[in-house]
Tab-separated table of N, CA, C and O in Angstrom:
chain	number	residue	atom	x	y	z
A	7	MET	N	106.448	135.519	183.349
A	7	MET	CA	107.011	134.354	182.869
A	7	MET	C	105.929	133.403	182.598
A	7	MET	O	105.015	132.973	183.499
A	8	MET	N	105.821	132.604	181.440
A	8	MET	CA	104.906	131.542	181.302
A	8	MET	C	105.672	130.137	181.073
A	8	MET	O	106.640	130.109	180.466
A	9	ARG	N	105.117	129.166	181.723
A	9	ARG	CA	105.529	127.924	181.644
A	9	ARG	C	104.524	126.815	181.593
A	9	ARG	O	103.442	127.096	182.000
A	10	GLN	N	104.695	125.674	180.917
A	10	GLN	CA	103.745	124.619	180.766
A	10	GLN	C	104.124	123.487	181.859
A	10	GLN	O	105.218	123.120	182.032
A	11	GLY	N	103.065	123.202	182.558
A	11	GLY	CA	102.907	122.031	183.342
A	11	GLY	C	101.944	120.951	183.052
A	11	GLY	O	101.605	120.845	181.820
A	12	LYS	N	101.442	120.252	183.900
A	12	LYS	CA	100.532	119.157	183.706
A	12	LYS	C	99.275	119.657	182.897
A	12	LYS	O	98.381	120.057	183.603
A	13	SER	N	99.400	119.744	181.706
A	13	SER	CA	98.258	120.141	180.762
A	13	SER	C	97.806	121.490	181.058
A	13	SER	O	96.716	121.962	180.730
A	14	LYS	N	98.592	122.389	181.907
A	14	LYS	CA	98.151	123.787	182.170
A	14	LYS	C	99.448	124.543	181.917
A	14	LYS	O	100.477	124.307	181.828
A	15	PHE	N	99.055	125.876	181.574
A	15	PHE	CA	99.982	126.971	181.499
A	15	PHE	C	99.820	127.754	182.727
A	15	PHE	O	98.766	128.135	183.043
A	16	ALA	N	100.953	128.109	183.188
A	16	ALA	CA	100.938	129.005	184.544
A	16	ALA	C	101.678	130.328	184.095
A	16	ALA	O	102.734	130.241	183.576
A	17	ILE	N	101.126	131.431	184.455
A	17	ILE	CA	101.630	132.708	184.206
A	17	ILE	C	101.936	133.290	185.488
A	17	ILE	O	101.126	133.451	186.465
A	18	GLN	N	103.423	133.569	185.770
A	18	GLN	CA	103.757	134.055	187.120
A	18	GLN	C	104.271	135.435	186.915
A	18	GLN	O	105.003	135.798	185.939
A	19	TYR	N	103.730	136.343	187.817
A	19	TYR	CA	104.168	137.646	187.862
A	19	TYR	C	105.150	138.046	188.978
A	19	TYR	O	105.084	137.233	190.094
A	20	PRO	N	105.884	139.025	188.886
A	20	PRO	CA	106.850	139.389	189.888
A	20	PRO	C	106.228	139.462	191.258
A	20	PRO	O	106.758	139.246	192.240
A	21	ASP	N	104.970	139.959	191.425
A	21	ASP	CA	104.226	140.214	192.665
A	21	ASP	C	103.815	138.856	193.305
A	21	ASP	O	103.305	138.866	194.432
A	22	GLY	N	104.179	137.705	192.674
A	22	GLY	CA	103.828	136.466	193.345
A	22	GLY	C	102.428	135.930	192.719
A	22	GLY	O	102.103	134.722	192.918
A	23	LEU	N	101.699	136.680	191.948
A	23	LEU	CA	100.427	136.207	191.343
A	23	LEU	C	100.599	135.182	190.339
A	23	LEU	O	101.635	135.232	189.517
A	24	THR	N	99.876	133.964	190.343
A	24	THR	CA	100.040	133.131	189.388
A	24	THR	C	98.581	132.678	188.867
A	24	THR	O	97.603	132.554	189.588
A	25	ILE	N	98.453	132.750	187.466
A	25	ILE	CA	97.212	132.433	186.933
A	25	ILE	C	97.419	131.150	186.135
A	25	ILE	O	98.401	131.082	185.301
A	26	ARG	N	96.632	130.191	186.206
A	26	ARG	CA	96.787	128.914	185.593
A	26	ARG	C	95.656	128.668	184.628
A	26	ARG	O	94.333	129.079	184.773
A	27	THR	N	95.875	128.113	183.427
A	27	THR	CA	94.860	128.035	182.275
A	27	THR	C	95.347	126.750	181.551
A	27	THR	O	96.524	126.463	181.258
A	28	PRO	N	94.336	125.947	180.984
A	28	PRO	CA	94.678	124.733	180.291
A	28	PRO	C	94.839	125.136	178.778
A	28	PRO	O	95.086	124.440	178.081
A	29	ASN	N	94.528	126.591	178.420
A	29	ASN	CA	94.506	126.857	177.143
A	29	ASN	C	95.571	127.746	176.693
A	29	ASN	O	95.718	128.821	177.341
A	30	PHE	N	96.507	127.329	175.856
A	30	PHE	CA	97.700	128.267	175.474
A	30	PHE	C	97.350	129.513	174.883
A	30	PHE	O	97.842	130.636	175.406
A	31	ARG	N	96.241	129.670	173.986
A	31	ARG	CA	95.802	131.029	173.505
A	31	ARG	C	95.306	131.842	174.691
A	31	ARG	O	95.655	133.115	174.632
A	32	GLU	N	94.609	131.241	175.586
A	32	GLU	CA	94.158	131.984	176.781
A	32	GLU	C	95.448	132.675	177.554
A	32	GLU	O	95.347	133.755	177.962
A	33	ALA	N	96.389	131.770	177.652
A	33	ALA	CA	97.621	132.253	178.328
A	33	ALA	C	98.256	133.383	177.752
A	33	ALA	O	98.730	134.330	178.418
A	34	ILE	N	98.265	133.370	176.472
A	34	ILE	CA	98.928	134.472	175.664
A	34	ILE	C	98.159	135.690	175.965
A	34	ILE	O	98.649	136.833	176.084
A	35	ALA	N	96.705	135.484	175.797
A	35	ALA	CA	95.933	136.719	175.956
A	35	ALA	C	96.046	137.337	177.445
A	35	ALA	O	96.008	138.482	177.505
A	36	ILE	N	96.067	136.395	178.300
A	36	ILE	CA	96.160	136.924	179.774
A	36	ILE	C	97.481	137.612	179.981
A	36	ILE	O	97.418	138.730	180.476
A	37	THR	N	98.655	137.063	179.446
A	37	THR	CA	99.988	137.921	179.488
A	37	THR	C	99.880	139.159	178.759
A	37	THR	O	100.272	140.137	179.230
A	38	HIS	N	99.196	139.188	177.690
A	38	HIS	CA	99.130	140.500	176.931
A	38	HIS	C	98.424	141.517	177.684
A	38	HIS	O	98.768	142.766	177.818
A	39	LEU	N	97.319	141.162	178.157
A	39	LEU	CA	96.430	142.093	178.919
A	39	LEU	C	97.170	142.682	180.218
A	39	LEU	O	96.983	143.764	180.516
A	40	THR	N	97.775	141.651	180.868
A	40	THR	CA	98.478	141.999	182.068
A	40	THR	C	99.530	143.000	181.849
A	40	THR	O	99.916	143.878	182.526
A	41	ASN	N	100.266	142.568	180.690
A	41	ASN	CA	101.477	143.563	180.347
A	41	ASN	C	101.120	144.969	179.998
A	41	ASN	O	101.704	145.915	180.222
A	42	GLN	N	99.722	144.978	179.662
A	42	GLN	CA	99.210	146.396	179.347
A	42	GLN	C	98.514	147.066	180.683
A	42	GLN	O	97.851	148.135	180.639
A	43	GLY	N	98.686	146.273	181.825
A	43	GLY	CA	98.209	146.983	183.043
A	43	GLY	C	96.827	146.581	183.486
A	43	GLY	O	96.228	147.025	184.534
A	44	TYR	N	96.126	145.650	182.765
A	44	TYR	CA	94.773	145.132	183.149
A	44	TYR	C	94.834	144.081	184.316
A	44	TYR	O	95.893	143.386	184.381
A	45	LEU	N	93.799	144.216	185.189
A	45	LEU	CA	93.740	143.100	186.248
A	45	LEU	C	92.911	141.919	185.456
A	45	LEU	O	91.797	142.283	184.890
A	46	VAL	N	93.550	140.633	185.416
A	46	VAL	CA	92.742	139.764	184.642
A	46	VAL	C	92.328	138.650	185.852
A	46	VAL	O	93.152	138.244	186.513
A	47	ILE	N	91.106	138.425	185.835
A	47	ILE	CA	90.443	137.572	186.713
A	47	ILE	C	89.779	136.392	185.878
A	47	ILE	O	89.016	136.654	185.115
A	48	ARG	N	90.247	135.342	186.206
A	48	ARG	CA	89.733	134.015	185.410
A	48	ARG	C	88.820	133.270	186.356
A	48	ARG	O	87.862	132.684	185.764
A	49	ARG	N	88.937	133.207	187.642
A	49	ARG	CA	88.136	132.257	188.452
A	49	ARG	C	87.170	133.057	189.400
A	49	ARG	O	87.287	134.208	189.539
A	50	GLY	N	86.183	132.429	189.584
A	50	GLY	CA	85.070	133.015	190.561
A	50	GLY	C	83.912	133.648	190.010
A	50	GLY	O	82.915	134.004	190.598
A	51	TRP	N	83.936	133.808	188.653
A	51	TRP	CA	82.722	134.584	187.963
A	51	TRP	C	81.398	133.538	188.229
A	51	TRP	O	81.475	132.320	188.253
A	52	PRO	N	80.274	134.289	188.304
A	52	PRO	CA	79.086	133.668	188.540
A	52	PRO	C	78.748	132.749	187.299
A	52	PRO	O	79.256	132.995	186.251
A	53	ASP	N	77.922	131.730	187.486
A	53	ASP	CA	77.608	130.697	186.459
A	53	ASP	C	76.902	131.330	185.373
A	53	ASP	O	77.007	130.963	184.290
A	54	LEU	N	75.968	132.291	185.704
A	54	LEU	CA	74.948	132.715	184.724
A	54	LEU	C	74.838	134.297	184.763
A	54	LEU	O	75.149	134.901	185.824
A	55	ALA	N	74.670	134.818	183.511
A	55	ALA	CA	74.456	136.205	183.323
A	55	ALA	C	73.152	136.348	182.511
A	55	ALA	O	72.994	135.770	181.467
A	56	ALA	N	72.208	137.019	183.204
A	56	ALA	CA	70.832	137.083	182.490
A	56	ALA	C	70.539	138.558	182.277
A	56	ALA	O	70.749	139.326	183.185
A	57	TRP	N	69.952	138.806	180.978
A	57	TRP	CA	69.639	140.232	180.763
A	57	TRP	C	68.314	140.325	180.236
A	57	TRP	O	67.843	139.523	179.395
A	58	LYS	N	67.527	141.284	180.933
A	58	LYS	CA	66.125	141.554	180.453
A	58	LYS	C	65.837	142.894	180.745
A	58	LYS	O	66.021	143.483	181.907
A	59	ASP	N	65.232	143.736	179.831
A	59	ASP	CA	64.782	145.022	179.998
A	59	ASP	C	65.718	145.961	180.617
A	59	ASP	O	65.518	146.763	181.486
A	60	GLY	N	66.889	145.793	180.030
A	60	GLY	CA	68.023	146.745	180.684
A	60	GLY	C	68.642	146.286	181.855
A	60	GLY	O	69.457	147.016	182.440
A	61	LYS	N	68.258	145.239	182.485
A	61	LYS	CA	68.699	144.824	183.980
A	61	LYS	C	69.515	143.510	183.736
A	61	LYS	O	69.036	142.734	183.125
A	62	LEU	N	70.712	143.523	184.347
A	62	LEU	CA	71.570	142.332	184.343
A	62	LEU	C	71.484	141.585	185.720
A	62	LEU	O	71.450	142.389	186.816
A	63	ARG	N	71.352	140.297	185.717
A	63	ARG	CA	71.259	139.503	186.776
A	63	ARG	C	72.522	138.559	186.789
A	63	ARG	O	72.629	137.901	185.771
A	64	LEU	N	73.288	138.528	187.685
A	64	LEU	CA	74.416	137.472	187.823
A	64	LEU	C	74.003	136.537	188.839
A	64	LEU	O	73.573	136.812	189.850
A	65	ILE	N	74.045	135.312	188.445
A	65	ILE	CA	73.629	134.378	189.261
A	65	ILE	C	74.570	133.073	189.566
A	65	ILE	O	75.233	132.642	188.428
A	66	GLU	N	74.903	132.661	190.674
A	66	GLU	CA	75.696	131.567	191.050
A	66	GLU	C	74.688	130.411	191.472
A	66	GLU	O	74.047	130.694	192.529
A	67	VAL	N	74.745	129.248	190.855
A	67	VAL	CA	73.908	128.354	191.158
A	67	VAL	C	74.730	127.150	191.957
A	67	VAL	O	75.622	126.630	191.488
A	68	LYS	N	74.114	126.797	193.142
A	68	LYS	CA	74.604	125.879	194.070
A	68	LYS	C	73.538	124.706	194.143
A	68	LYS	O	72.547	125.079	194.444
A	69	ASP	N	74.093	123.493	194.069
A	69	ASP	CA	73.199	122.397	194.492
A	69	ASP	C	72.854	122.453	195.939
A	69	ASP	O	73.779	122.878	196.681
A	70	GLY	N	71.696	121.746	196.300
A	70	GLY	CA	71.294	121.905	197.785
A	70	GLY	C	72.416	121.974	198.708
A	70	GLY	O	73.223	120.953	198.829
A	71	GLY	N	72.559	122.997	199.481
A	71	GLY	CA	73.583	123.026	200.568
A	71	GLY	C	74.845	123.420	200.022
A	71	GLY	O	75.922	123.599	201.005
A	72	GLY	N	75.219	123.572	198.819
A	72	GLY	CA	76.646	123.902	198.373
A	72	GLY	C	76.931	125.361	198.841
A	72	GLY	O	76.003	126.199	198.861
A	73	LYS	N	78.086	125.543	199.069
A	73	LYS	CA	78.681	126.814	199.516
A	73	LYS	C	79.483	127.418	198.504
A	73	LYS	O	80.214	126.665	197.749
A	74	LEU	N	79.749	128.733	198.591
A	74	LEU	CA	80.647	129.480	197.780
A	74	LEU	C	82.018	129.115	198.159
A	74	LEU	O	82.421	128.937	199.121
A	75	LYS	N	82.930	128.886	197.153
A	75	LYS	CA	84.467	128.710	197.287
A	75	LYS	C	84.890	130.061	197.632
A	75	LYS	O	84.327	131.110	197.322
A	76	ARG	N	86.159	130.128	198.075
A	76	ARG	CA	86.755	131.411	198.549
A	76	ARG	C	86.910	132.356	197.358
A	76	ARG	O	86.438	133.461	197.457
A	77	HIS	N	87.274	131.890	196.267
A	77	HIS	CA	87.373	132.837	195.021
A	77	HIS	C	86.115	133.282	194.517
A	77	HIS	O	85.974	134.416	193.897
A	78	GLN	N	85.055	132.419	194.691
A	78	GLN	CA	83.568	132.954	194.248
A	78	GLN	C	83.061	134.003	195.270
A	78	GLN	O	82.554	134.959	194.859
A	79	PHE	N	83.504	133.830	196.513
A	79	PHE	CA	83.057	134.907	197.441
A	79	PHE	C	83.727	136.069	197.371
A	79	PHE	O	83.230	137.196	197.307
A	80	GLN	N	85.021	136.037	197.008
A	80	GLN	CA	85.897	137.335	196.767
A	80	GLN	C	85.304	138.009	195.504
A	80	GLN	O	85.195	139.101	195.477
A	81	MET	N	84.976	137.180	194.505
A	81	MET	CA	84.350	137.848	193.389
A	81	MET	C	83.182	138.567	193.518
A	81	MET	O	82.816	139.549	193.116
A	82	ALA	N	82.176	137.897	194.290
A	82	ALA	CA	80.919	138.568	194.674
A	82	ALA	C	81.234	139.815	195.353
A	82	ALA	O	80.488	140.814	195.069
A	83	GLU	N	82.127	139.836	196.300
A	83	GLU	CA	82.535	140.999	197.083
A	83	GLU	C	83.051	142.062	196.100
A	83	GLU	O	82.700	143.206	196.371
A	84	TRP	N	83.873	141.726	195.411
A	84	TRP	CA	84.647	142.578	194.474
A	84	TRP	C	83.426	143.280	193.421
A	84	TRP	O	83.493	144.533	193.365
A	85	LEU	N	82.568	142.378	192.831
A	85	LEU	CA	81.371	142.982	192.018
A	85	LEU	C	80.484	143.903	192.896
A	85	LEU	O	79.986	145.000	192.422
A	86	ALA	N	80.182	143.507	194.146
A	86	ALA	CA	79.378	144.333	194.892
A	86	ALA	C	80.129	145.694	195.174
A	86	ALA	O	79.315	146.662	195.342
A	87	SER	N	81.489	145.809	195.148
A	87	SER	CA	82.024	147.124	195.417
A	87	SER	C	81.685	148.060	194.142
A	87	SER	O	81.964	149.336	194.350
A	88	PHE	N	81.312	147.628	193.150
A	88	PHE	CA	80.776	148.251	191.905
A	88	PHE	C	79.364	148.447	191.715
A	88	PHE	O	78.863	148.849	190.948
A	89	GLY	N	78.549	148.008	192.853
A	89	GLY	CA	77.178	147.981	192.873
A	89	GLY	C	76.508	146.987	192.111
A	89	GLY	O	75.352	146.938	191.712
A	90	ILE	N	77.309	145.811	191.983
A	90	ILE	CA	76.796	144.709	191.030
A	90	ILE	C	76.499	143.527	192.010
A	90	ILE	O	77.345	143.065	192.660
A	91	GLU	N	75.153	143.175	192.038
A	91	GLU	CA	74.761	142.101	193.078
A	91	GLU	C	74.885	140.808	192.328
A	91	GLU	O	74.483	140.590	191.195
A	92	VAL	N	75.389	139.694	193.122
A	92	VAL	CA	75.414	138.387	192.645
A	92	VAL	C	74.370	137.595	193.319
A	92	VAL	O	74.484	137.601	194.675
A	93	GLU	N	73.460	136.989	192.754
A	93	GLU	CA	72.411	136.106	193.425
A	93	GLU	C	72.947	134.737	193.732
A	93	GLU	O	73.614	134.240	192.776
A	94	ILE	N	72.750	134.225	194.792
A	94	ILE	CA	73.211	132.716	195.086
A	94	ILE	C	71.787	132.017	195.032
A	94	ILE	O	70.967	132.217	195.914
A	95	TRP	N	71.791	130.937	194.219
A	95	TRP	CA	70.540	130.020	194.302
A	95	TRP	C	71.010	128.856	194.760
A	95	TRP	O	71.552	127.880	194.048
A	96	PRO	N	70.786	128.558	196.184
A	96	PRO	CA	71.427	127.398	196.723
A	96	PRO	C	70.419	126.238	196.904
A	96	PRO	O	70.922	125.068	197.202
A	97	GLN	N	69.196	126.143	196.354
A	97	GLN	CA	68.334	125.053	196.640
A	97	GLN	C	68.214	124.167	195.406
A	97	GLN	O	67.352	123.264	195.230
A	98	GLY	N	68.873	124.379	194.455
A	98	GLY	CA	68.806	123.466	193.410
A	98	GLY	C	67.654	123.573	192.426
A	98	GLY	O	66.855	124.643	192.577
A	99	GLU	N	67.150	122.597	191.974
A	99	GLU	CA	66.000	122.515	190.991
A	99	GLU	C	64.637	122.863	191.623
A	99	GLU	O	64.023	123.771	191.164
A	100	GLU	N	64.504	122.515	192.937
A	100	GLU	CA	63.292	122.855	193.586
A	100	GLU	C	63.178	124.397	193.783
A	100	GLU	O	62.091	125.036	193.528
A	101	HIS	N	64.251	125.002	194.188
A	101	HIS	CA	64.379	126.534	194.394
A	101	HIS	C	64.114	127.097	193.147
A	101	HIS	O	63.455	128.195	193.162
A	102	MET	N	64.775	126.753	192.081
A	102	MET	CA	64.614	127.425	190.739
A	102	MET	C	63.232	127.316	190.253
A	102	MET	O	62.668	128.217	189.658
A	103	ALA	N	62.512	126.085	190.349
A	103	ALA	CA	61.316	126.026	189.884
A	103	ALA	C	60.375	126.904	190.726
A	103	ALA	O	59.390	127.546	190.063
A	104	ARG	N	60.459	126.947	191.926
A	104	ARG	CA	59.621	127.988	192.723
A	104	ARG	C	59.654	129.370	192.180
A	104	ARG	O	58.815	130.046	191.984
A	105	ASN	N	61.050	129.801	191.946
A	105	ASN	CA	61.294	131.106	191.547
A	105	ASN	C	60.794	131.297	190.084
A	105	ASN	O	60.180	132.349	189.712
A	106	TRP	N	60.854	130.163	189.146
A	106	TRP	CA	60.254	130.264	187.830
A	106	TRP	C	58.801	130.419	187.871
A	106	TRP	O	58.299	131.343	187.253
A	107	ARG	N	58.013	129.740	188.747
A	107	ARG	CA	56.739	129.867	188.913
A	107	ARG	C	56.319	131.294	189.255
A	107	ARG	O	55.342	131.907	188.818
A	108	ARG	N	57.026	131.930	190.323
A	108	ARG	CA	56.807	133.128	190.852
A	108	ARG	C	56.944	134.245	189.645
A	108	ARG	O	56.271	135.159	189.393
A	109	ASP	N	58.125	134.045	188.798
A	109	ASP	CA	58.454	135.040	188.051
A	109	ASP	C	57.332	134.940	186.786
A	109	ASP	O	56.992	136.049	186.253
A	110	LYS	N	56.916	133.799	186.434
A	110	LYS	CA	55.804	133.618	185.482
A	110	LYS	C	54.461	134.395	185.918
A	110	LYS	O	53.890	135.134	185.000
A	111	ARG	N	54.181	134.327	187.154
A	111	ARG	CA	52.983	135.121	187.798
A	111	ARG	C	53.030	136.567	187.622
A	111	ARG	O	52.226	137.281	187.470
A	112	GLU	N	54.366	137.083	187.746
A	112	GLU	CA	54.689	138.531	187.817
A	112	GLU	C	54.666	139.083	186.396
A	112	GLU	O	54.514	140.337	186.287
A	113	GLN	N	54.560	138.220	185.330
A	113	GLN	CA	54.617	138.772	184.049
A	113	GLN	C	53.245	139.221	183.480
A	113	GLN	O	52.219	138.942	183.958
């Protein structure tokens, strides 16, 4: 069942799962995929996907001291169950600049 609330569409399923989206077309797509038996996950995906030389890196960027939200942690665990690692970059620009300099030296 799909209903519209405060600028969001909520899709509720018999098992109690609710997916909210601000986009009507996205709500239709989620409903369609779910009706076909797909597990649709909207929240928790890492911020960045980087691809180089056939290797995929998924990266969640956190500002200094930022922690994973529950749904981000669950996503990282779910991806790990398929052998996909999610990197957490917790130190903001300073940490990223250090890694950038190291990566440049390795090239």
